[in-house]
mmCIF file of C-alpha atoms in Angstrom:
data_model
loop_
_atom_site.group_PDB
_atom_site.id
_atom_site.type_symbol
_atom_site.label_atom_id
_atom_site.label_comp_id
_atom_site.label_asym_id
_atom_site.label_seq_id
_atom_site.Cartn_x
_atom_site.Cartn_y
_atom_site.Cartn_z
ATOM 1 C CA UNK A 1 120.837 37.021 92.442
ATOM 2 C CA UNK A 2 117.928 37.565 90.560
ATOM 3 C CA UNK A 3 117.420 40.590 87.995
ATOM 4 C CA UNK A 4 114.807 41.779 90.087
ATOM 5 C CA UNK A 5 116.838 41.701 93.186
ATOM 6 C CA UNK A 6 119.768 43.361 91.916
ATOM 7 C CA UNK A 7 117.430 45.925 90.857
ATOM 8 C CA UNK A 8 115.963 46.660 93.872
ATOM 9 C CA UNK A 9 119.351 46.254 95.641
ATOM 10 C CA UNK A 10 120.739 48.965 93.672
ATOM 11 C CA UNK A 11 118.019 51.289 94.024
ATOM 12 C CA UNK A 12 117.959 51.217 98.158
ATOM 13 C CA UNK A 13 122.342 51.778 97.944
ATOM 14 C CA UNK A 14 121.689 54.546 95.747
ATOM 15 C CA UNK A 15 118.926 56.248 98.207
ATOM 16 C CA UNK A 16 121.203 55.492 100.714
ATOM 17 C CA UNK A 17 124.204 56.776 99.283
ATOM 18 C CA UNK A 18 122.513 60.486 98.480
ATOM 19 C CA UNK A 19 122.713 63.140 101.028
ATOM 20 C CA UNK A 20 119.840 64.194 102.723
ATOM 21 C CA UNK A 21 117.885 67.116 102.081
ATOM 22 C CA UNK A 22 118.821 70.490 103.729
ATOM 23 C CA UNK A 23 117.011 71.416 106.495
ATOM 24 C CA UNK A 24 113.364 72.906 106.546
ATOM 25 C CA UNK A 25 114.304 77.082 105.999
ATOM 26 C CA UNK A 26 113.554 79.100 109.356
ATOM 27 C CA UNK A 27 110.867 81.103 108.389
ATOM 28 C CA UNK A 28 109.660 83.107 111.323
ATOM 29 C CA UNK A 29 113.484 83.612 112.054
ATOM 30 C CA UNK A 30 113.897 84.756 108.013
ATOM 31 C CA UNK A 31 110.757 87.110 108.661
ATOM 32 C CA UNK A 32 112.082 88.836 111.731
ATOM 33 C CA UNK A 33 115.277 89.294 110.052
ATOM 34 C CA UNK A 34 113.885 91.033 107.007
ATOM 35 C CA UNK A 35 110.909 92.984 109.332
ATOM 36 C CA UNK A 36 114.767 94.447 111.163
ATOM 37 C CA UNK A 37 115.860 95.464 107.826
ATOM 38 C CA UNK A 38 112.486 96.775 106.616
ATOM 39 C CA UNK A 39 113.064 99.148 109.896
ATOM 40 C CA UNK A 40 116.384 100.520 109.439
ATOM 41 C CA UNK A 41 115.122 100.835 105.587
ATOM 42 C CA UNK A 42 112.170 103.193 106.513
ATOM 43 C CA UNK A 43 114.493 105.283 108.796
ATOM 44 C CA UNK A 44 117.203 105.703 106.039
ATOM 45 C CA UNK A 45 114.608 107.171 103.769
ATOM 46 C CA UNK A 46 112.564 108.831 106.546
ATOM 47 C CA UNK A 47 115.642 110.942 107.056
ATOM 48 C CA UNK A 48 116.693 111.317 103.453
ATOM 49 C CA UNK A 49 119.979 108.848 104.117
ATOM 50 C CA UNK A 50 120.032 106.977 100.232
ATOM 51 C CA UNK A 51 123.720 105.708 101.683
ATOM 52 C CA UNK A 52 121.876 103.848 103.952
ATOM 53 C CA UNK A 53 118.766 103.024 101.972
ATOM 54 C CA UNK A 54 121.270 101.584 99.312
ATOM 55 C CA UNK A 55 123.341 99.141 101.899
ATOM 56 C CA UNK A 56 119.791 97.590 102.076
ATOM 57 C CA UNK A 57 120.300 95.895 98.380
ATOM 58 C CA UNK A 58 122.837 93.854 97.060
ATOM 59 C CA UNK A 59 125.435 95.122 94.335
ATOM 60 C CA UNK A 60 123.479 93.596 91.440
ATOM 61 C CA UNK A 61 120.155 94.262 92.115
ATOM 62 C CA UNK A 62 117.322 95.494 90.718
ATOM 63 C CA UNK A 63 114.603 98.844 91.750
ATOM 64 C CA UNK A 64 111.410 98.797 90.316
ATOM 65 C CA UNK A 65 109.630 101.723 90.672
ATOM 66 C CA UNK A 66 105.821 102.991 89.138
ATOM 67 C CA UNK A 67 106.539 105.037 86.197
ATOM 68 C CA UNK A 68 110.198 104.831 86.029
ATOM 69 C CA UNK A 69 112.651 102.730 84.272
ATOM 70 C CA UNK A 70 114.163 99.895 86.374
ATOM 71 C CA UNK A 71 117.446 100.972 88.313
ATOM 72 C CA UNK A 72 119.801 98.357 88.343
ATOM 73 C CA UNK A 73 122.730 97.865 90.806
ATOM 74 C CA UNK A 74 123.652 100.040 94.476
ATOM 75 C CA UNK A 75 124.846 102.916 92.751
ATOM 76 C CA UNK A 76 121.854 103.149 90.351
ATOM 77 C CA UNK A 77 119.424 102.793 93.197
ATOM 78 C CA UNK A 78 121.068 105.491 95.156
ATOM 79 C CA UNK A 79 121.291 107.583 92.712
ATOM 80 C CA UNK A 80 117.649 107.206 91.787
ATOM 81 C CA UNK A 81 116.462 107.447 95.625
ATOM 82 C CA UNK A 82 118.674 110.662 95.575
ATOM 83 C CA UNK A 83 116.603 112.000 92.734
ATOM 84 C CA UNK A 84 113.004 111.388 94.339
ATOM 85 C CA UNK A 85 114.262 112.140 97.396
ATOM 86 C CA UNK A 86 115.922 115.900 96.116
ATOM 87 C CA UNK A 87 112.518 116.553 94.995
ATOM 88 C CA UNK A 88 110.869 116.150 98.660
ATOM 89 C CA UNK A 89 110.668 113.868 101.978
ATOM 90 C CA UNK A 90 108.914 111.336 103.263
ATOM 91 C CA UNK A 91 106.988 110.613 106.339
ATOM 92 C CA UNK A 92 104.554 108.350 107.793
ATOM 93 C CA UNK A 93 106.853 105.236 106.287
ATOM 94 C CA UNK A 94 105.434 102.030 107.411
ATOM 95 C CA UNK A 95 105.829 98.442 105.337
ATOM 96 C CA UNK A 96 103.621 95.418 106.858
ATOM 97 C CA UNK A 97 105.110 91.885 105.692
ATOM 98 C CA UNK A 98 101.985 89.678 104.562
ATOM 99 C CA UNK A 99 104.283 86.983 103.929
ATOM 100 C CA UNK A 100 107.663 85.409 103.789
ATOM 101 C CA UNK A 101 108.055 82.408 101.657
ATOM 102 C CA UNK A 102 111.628 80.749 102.199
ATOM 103 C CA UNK A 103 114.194 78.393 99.847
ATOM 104 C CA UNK A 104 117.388 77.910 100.280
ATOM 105 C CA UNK A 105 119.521 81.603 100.530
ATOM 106 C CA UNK A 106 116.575 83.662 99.234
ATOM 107 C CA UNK A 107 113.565 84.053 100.639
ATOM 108 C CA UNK A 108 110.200 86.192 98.757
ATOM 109 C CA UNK A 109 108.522 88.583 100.750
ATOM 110 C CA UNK A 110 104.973 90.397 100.245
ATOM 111 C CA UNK A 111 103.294 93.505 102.051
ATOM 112 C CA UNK A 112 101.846 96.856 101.880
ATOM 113 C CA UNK A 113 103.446 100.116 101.962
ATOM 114 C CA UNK A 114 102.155 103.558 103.306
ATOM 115 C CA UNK A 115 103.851 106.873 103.439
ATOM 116 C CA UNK A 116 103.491 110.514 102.531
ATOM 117 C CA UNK A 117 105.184 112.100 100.255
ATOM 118 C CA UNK A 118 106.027 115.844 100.713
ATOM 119 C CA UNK A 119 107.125 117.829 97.835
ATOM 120 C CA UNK A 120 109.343 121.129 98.773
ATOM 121 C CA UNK A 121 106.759 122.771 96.718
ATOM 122 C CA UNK A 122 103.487 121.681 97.377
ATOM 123 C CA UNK A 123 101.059 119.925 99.638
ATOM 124 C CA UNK A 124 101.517 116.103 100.915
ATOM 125 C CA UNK A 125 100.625 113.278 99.231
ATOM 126 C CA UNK A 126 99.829 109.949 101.040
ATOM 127 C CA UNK A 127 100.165 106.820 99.026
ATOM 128 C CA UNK A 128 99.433 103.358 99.906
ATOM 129 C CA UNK A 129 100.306 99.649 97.979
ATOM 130 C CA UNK A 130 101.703 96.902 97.990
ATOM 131 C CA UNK A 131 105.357 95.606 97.306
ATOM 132 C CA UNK A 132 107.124 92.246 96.298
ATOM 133 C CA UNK A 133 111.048 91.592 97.288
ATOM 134 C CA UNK A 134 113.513 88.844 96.336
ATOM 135 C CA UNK A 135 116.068 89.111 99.293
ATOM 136 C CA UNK A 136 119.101 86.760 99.388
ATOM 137 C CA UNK A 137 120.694 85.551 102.366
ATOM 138 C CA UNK A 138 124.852 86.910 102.601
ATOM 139 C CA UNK A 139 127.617 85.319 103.543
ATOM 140 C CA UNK A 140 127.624 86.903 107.042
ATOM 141 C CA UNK A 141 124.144 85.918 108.180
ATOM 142 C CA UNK A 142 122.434 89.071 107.281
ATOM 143 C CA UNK A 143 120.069 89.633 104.322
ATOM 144 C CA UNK A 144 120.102 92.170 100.974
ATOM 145 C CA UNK A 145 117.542 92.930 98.911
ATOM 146 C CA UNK A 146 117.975 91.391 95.031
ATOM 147 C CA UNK A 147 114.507 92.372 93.369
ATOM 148 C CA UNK A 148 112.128 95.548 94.826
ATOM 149 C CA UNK A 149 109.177 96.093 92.812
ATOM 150 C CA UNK A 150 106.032 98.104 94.100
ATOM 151 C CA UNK A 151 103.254 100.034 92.928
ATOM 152 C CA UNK A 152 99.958 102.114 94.489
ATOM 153 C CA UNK A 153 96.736 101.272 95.602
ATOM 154 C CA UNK A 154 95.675 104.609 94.730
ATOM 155 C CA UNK A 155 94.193 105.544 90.840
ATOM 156 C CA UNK A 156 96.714 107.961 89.399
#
């Protein structure tokens, strides 16, 4: 066999031998899951519940809020939920998912927030903007936030 041939011989076994790539991720399957947790996430904090707004993230990750240091890990993020959340309520919670973009076990999402915020003292603040979330796929099908950054629309 030639040099040539052998070459080309062992370059179709070796293609042949690898695996083959993972299937194509689900998108519009991914995006309904996370729009179902976006849901229950508005809820939580619609009714104050930072338990609940926690379970939303997974035990390493990461809060980025405007004008606040970053909280890192569940009990960090509850705690600073808690805090906002002690000051006031919110109301009028909706997100709106521009986009999902899918590999492997995480998946990126993009959208646009709007609430009001209602200080115990004070008058009610609507805010509007846009977020960016990391979410990672769990061992039992369901999927946790990792990264949560957002900030406003609105000047300061």
């Amino acid at each position: 066999m030639s040099p040539a041939r052998f070459v080309l011989f062992a370059a179709v076994a070796i293609a042949a031998c690898a695996p083959p790539p993972p299937p194509a991720p689900d998108v519009a399957a991914i995006t309904k899951a996370i729009e179902a947790q976006n849901a229950t996430f508005v809820t939580a904090l619609e009714k104050g519940d930072t338990v609940a707004m926690a379970d939303h993230y997974q035990d390493d990750a990461m809060l980025m809020l405007p004008n606040a240091p970053a909280a890192t890990g569940r009990a960090a993020i509850m705690s600073m939920g808690a805090g906002f959340l002690s000051a006031g309520s919110i109301s009028a919670f909706t997100l709106k998912t521009h986009d999902v973009v899918a590999v492997g076990d995480y998946a990126v999402e993009t959208g646009a927030y709007e609430w009001t915020f209602t200080p115990k003292k004070g008058t009610p603040a609507p805010d509007k903007g846009k977020y960016l979330t990391l979410w990672h796929k769990q061992a039992d099908g369901s999927w946790k936030l990792v990264r949560d950054i957002n900030n406003s629309d609105l000047p300061p």
